[in-house]
XYZ file of C-alpha atoms in Angstrom:
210
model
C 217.766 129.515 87.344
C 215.602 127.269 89.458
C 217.721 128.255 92.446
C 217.031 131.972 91.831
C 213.158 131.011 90.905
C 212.510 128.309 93.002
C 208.885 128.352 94.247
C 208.327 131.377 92.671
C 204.748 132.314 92.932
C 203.279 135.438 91.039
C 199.896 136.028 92.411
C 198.021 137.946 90.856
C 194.100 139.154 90.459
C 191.770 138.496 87.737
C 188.731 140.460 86.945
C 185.272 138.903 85.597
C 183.126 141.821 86.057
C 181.431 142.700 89.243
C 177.307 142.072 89.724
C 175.267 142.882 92.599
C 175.404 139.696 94.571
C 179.633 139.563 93.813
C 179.729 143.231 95.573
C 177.438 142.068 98.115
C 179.374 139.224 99.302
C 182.780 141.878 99.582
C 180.549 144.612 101.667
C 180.503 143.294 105.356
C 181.094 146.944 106.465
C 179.790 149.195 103.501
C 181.787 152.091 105.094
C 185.104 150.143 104.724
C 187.009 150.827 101.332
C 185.862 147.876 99.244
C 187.864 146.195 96.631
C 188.726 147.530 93.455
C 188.839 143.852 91.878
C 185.660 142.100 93.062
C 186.037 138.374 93.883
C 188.780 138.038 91.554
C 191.133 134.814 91.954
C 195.448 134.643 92.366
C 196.994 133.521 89.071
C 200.281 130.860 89.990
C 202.980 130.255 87.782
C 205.420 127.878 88.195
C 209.251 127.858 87.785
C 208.709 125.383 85.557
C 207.162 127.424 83.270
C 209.440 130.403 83.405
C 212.637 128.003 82.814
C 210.629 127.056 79.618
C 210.678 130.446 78.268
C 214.315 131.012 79.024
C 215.111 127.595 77.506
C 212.801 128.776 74.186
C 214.997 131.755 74.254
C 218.020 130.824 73.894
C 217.469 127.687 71.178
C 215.304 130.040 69.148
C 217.177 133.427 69.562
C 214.527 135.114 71.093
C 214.364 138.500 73.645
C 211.465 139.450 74.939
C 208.209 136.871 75.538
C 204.680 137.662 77.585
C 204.037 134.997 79.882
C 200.624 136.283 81.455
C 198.973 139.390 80.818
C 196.212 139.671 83.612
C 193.097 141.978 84.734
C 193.473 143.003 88.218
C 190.326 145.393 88.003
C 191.778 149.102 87.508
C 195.024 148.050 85.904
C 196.951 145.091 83.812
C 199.678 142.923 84.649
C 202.012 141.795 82.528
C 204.504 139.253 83.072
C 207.376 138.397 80.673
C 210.520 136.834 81.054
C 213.634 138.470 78.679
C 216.608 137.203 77.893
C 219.316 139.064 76.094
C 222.775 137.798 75.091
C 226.298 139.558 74.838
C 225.941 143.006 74.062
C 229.546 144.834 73.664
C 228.087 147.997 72.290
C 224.328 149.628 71.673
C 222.831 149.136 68.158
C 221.782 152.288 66.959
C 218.644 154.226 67.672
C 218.237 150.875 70.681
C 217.176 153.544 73.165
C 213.170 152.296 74.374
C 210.627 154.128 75.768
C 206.751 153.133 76.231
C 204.311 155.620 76.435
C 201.716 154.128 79.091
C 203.453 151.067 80.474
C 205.179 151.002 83.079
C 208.240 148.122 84.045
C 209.867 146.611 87.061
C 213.051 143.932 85.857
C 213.790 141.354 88.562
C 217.650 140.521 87.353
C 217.918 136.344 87.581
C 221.188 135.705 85.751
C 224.040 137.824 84.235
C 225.160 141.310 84.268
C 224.603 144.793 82.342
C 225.366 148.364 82.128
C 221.525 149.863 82.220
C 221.420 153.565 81.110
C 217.999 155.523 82.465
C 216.398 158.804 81.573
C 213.323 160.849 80.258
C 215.496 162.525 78.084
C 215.732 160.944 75.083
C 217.371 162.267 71.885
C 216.462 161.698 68.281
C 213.008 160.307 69.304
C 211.293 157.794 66.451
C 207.886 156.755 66.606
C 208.080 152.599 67.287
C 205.620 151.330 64.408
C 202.385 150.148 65.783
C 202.665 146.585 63.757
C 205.153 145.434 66.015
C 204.294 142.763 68.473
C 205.881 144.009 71.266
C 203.837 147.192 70.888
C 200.698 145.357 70.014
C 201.427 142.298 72.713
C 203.938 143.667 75.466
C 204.470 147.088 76.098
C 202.330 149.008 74.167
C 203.155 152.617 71.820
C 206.498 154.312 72.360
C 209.526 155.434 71.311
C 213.162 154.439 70.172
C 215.747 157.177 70.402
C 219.784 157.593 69.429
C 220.831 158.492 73.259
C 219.707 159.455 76.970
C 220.530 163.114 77.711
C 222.256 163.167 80.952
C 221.411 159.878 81.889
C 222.031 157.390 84.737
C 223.972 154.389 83.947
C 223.788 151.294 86.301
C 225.502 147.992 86.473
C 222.395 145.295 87.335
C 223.413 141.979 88.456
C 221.362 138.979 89.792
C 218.976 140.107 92.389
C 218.921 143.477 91.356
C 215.369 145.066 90.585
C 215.010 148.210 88.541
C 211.570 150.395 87.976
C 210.653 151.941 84.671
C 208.334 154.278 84.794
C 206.269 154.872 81.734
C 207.985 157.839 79.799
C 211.483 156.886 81.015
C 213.835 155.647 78.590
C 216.328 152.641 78.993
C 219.112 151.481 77.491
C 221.173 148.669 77.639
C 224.771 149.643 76.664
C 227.073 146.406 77.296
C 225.917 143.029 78.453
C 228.996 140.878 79.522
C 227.766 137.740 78.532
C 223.899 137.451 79.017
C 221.203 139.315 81.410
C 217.929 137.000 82.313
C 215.185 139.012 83.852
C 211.262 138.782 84.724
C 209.838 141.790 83.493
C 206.467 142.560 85.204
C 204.214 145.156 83.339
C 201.898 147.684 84.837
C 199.602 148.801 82.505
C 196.510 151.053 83.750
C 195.114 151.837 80.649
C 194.725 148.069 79.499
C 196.277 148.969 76.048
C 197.807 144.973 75.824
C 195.419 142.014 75.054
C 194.833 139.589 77.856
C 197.029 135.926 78.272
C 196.350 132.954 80.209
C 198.030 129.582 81.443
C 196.237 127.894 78.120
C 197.581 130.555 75.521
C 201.319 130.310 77.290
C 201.282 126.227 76.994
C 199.883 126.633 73.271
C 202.785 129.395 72.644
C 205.340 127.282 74.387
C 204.150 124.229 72.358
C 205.606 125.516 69.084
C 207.985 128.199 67.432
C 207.446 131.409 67.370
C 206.086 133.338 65.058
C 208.803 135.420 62.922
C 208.911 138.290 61.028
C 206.840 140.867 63.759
């Protein structure tokens, strides 16, 4: 993975608010379109630290994990990193859709057969308890099927856009898919995550049962 993710750099903004003398410093030409995160620093993450959530994957048979979750002024950022083992048939109802989040999948490892479409059939309200709603992606939907949908095979290097509203669906995995899942999430409906709450998550087991 570190060949694939070497030197990886997400950059990122942060937002702390804007005051007078922050919007001041910004406005050499006040006729110029200014900002729309106001003195607001990059966020880095190392490889390092996306090979540890990939590594706490597999030992502890997890999927999906939030690495960062970051203000960038009008919008959020999330960024995860999902892992998901052989898959040689859906489980029912597996269908996903999120309601205001939207998702791009950089494919690092593995291959898949990735099924996309608004469509969705049998639709079922995801309950609001779980984490991945409350942490990662926010309210949605799990459905039976994708009505006329798009199937692709993703392999390493691939990247694939999910708009919010579009379902997705992964129907076989040959042996694993690894991908960093970066979240775009303008109506800031998932709670904020820094470097210090990833190395306290990454310190100890997850919590079960959510």
């Amino acid at each position: 993975m570190n060949g694939v993710l070497g030197g990886l750099a997400v950059v990122v903004c942060a937002s702390f608010g804007s005051s007078a003398t922050a919007e001041e410093a910004v406005r050499i030409n006040p006729t110029d379109p200014q900002p729309t995160c106001i003195m607001c620093p990059g966020t880095y993450i190392p490889s390092a630290e996306l090979d540890r959530y990939t590594r706490k994957a597999i030992a502890e048979k997890l999927i999906d994990q939030q690495v960062r979750d970051i203000d960038i002024g009008k919008s959020r950022i999330g960024i995860g990193m999902v892992h998901r083992g052989k898959l040689d048939k859906p489980a029912p109802d597996s269908v996903a859709e999120h309601d205001q989040i939207s998702e791009v999948y950089h494919v690092i490892s593995g291959s898949a057969t990735l099924v996309l479409g608004p469509d969705i059939v049998n639709r079922q309200r995801r309950p609001s308890t779980l984490r991945t709603v409350r942490e990662f992606n926010g309210p949605g939907n799990n459905g039976s099927d994708v009505k006329d949908g798009i199937a692709y095979e993703i392999k390493a290097g691939d990247v694939v856009v999910i708009p919010a509203g579009t379902g997705h669906w992964f129907t076989k995995i040959e042996d694993h898919i690894d991908y960093l899942m970066i979240r775009i999430d303008p109506d800031k409906v998932t709670p904020l995550k820094g470097e210090a709450q990833s190395m306290e998550y990454l310190s100890k087991p997850a919590t079960r049962g959510e």
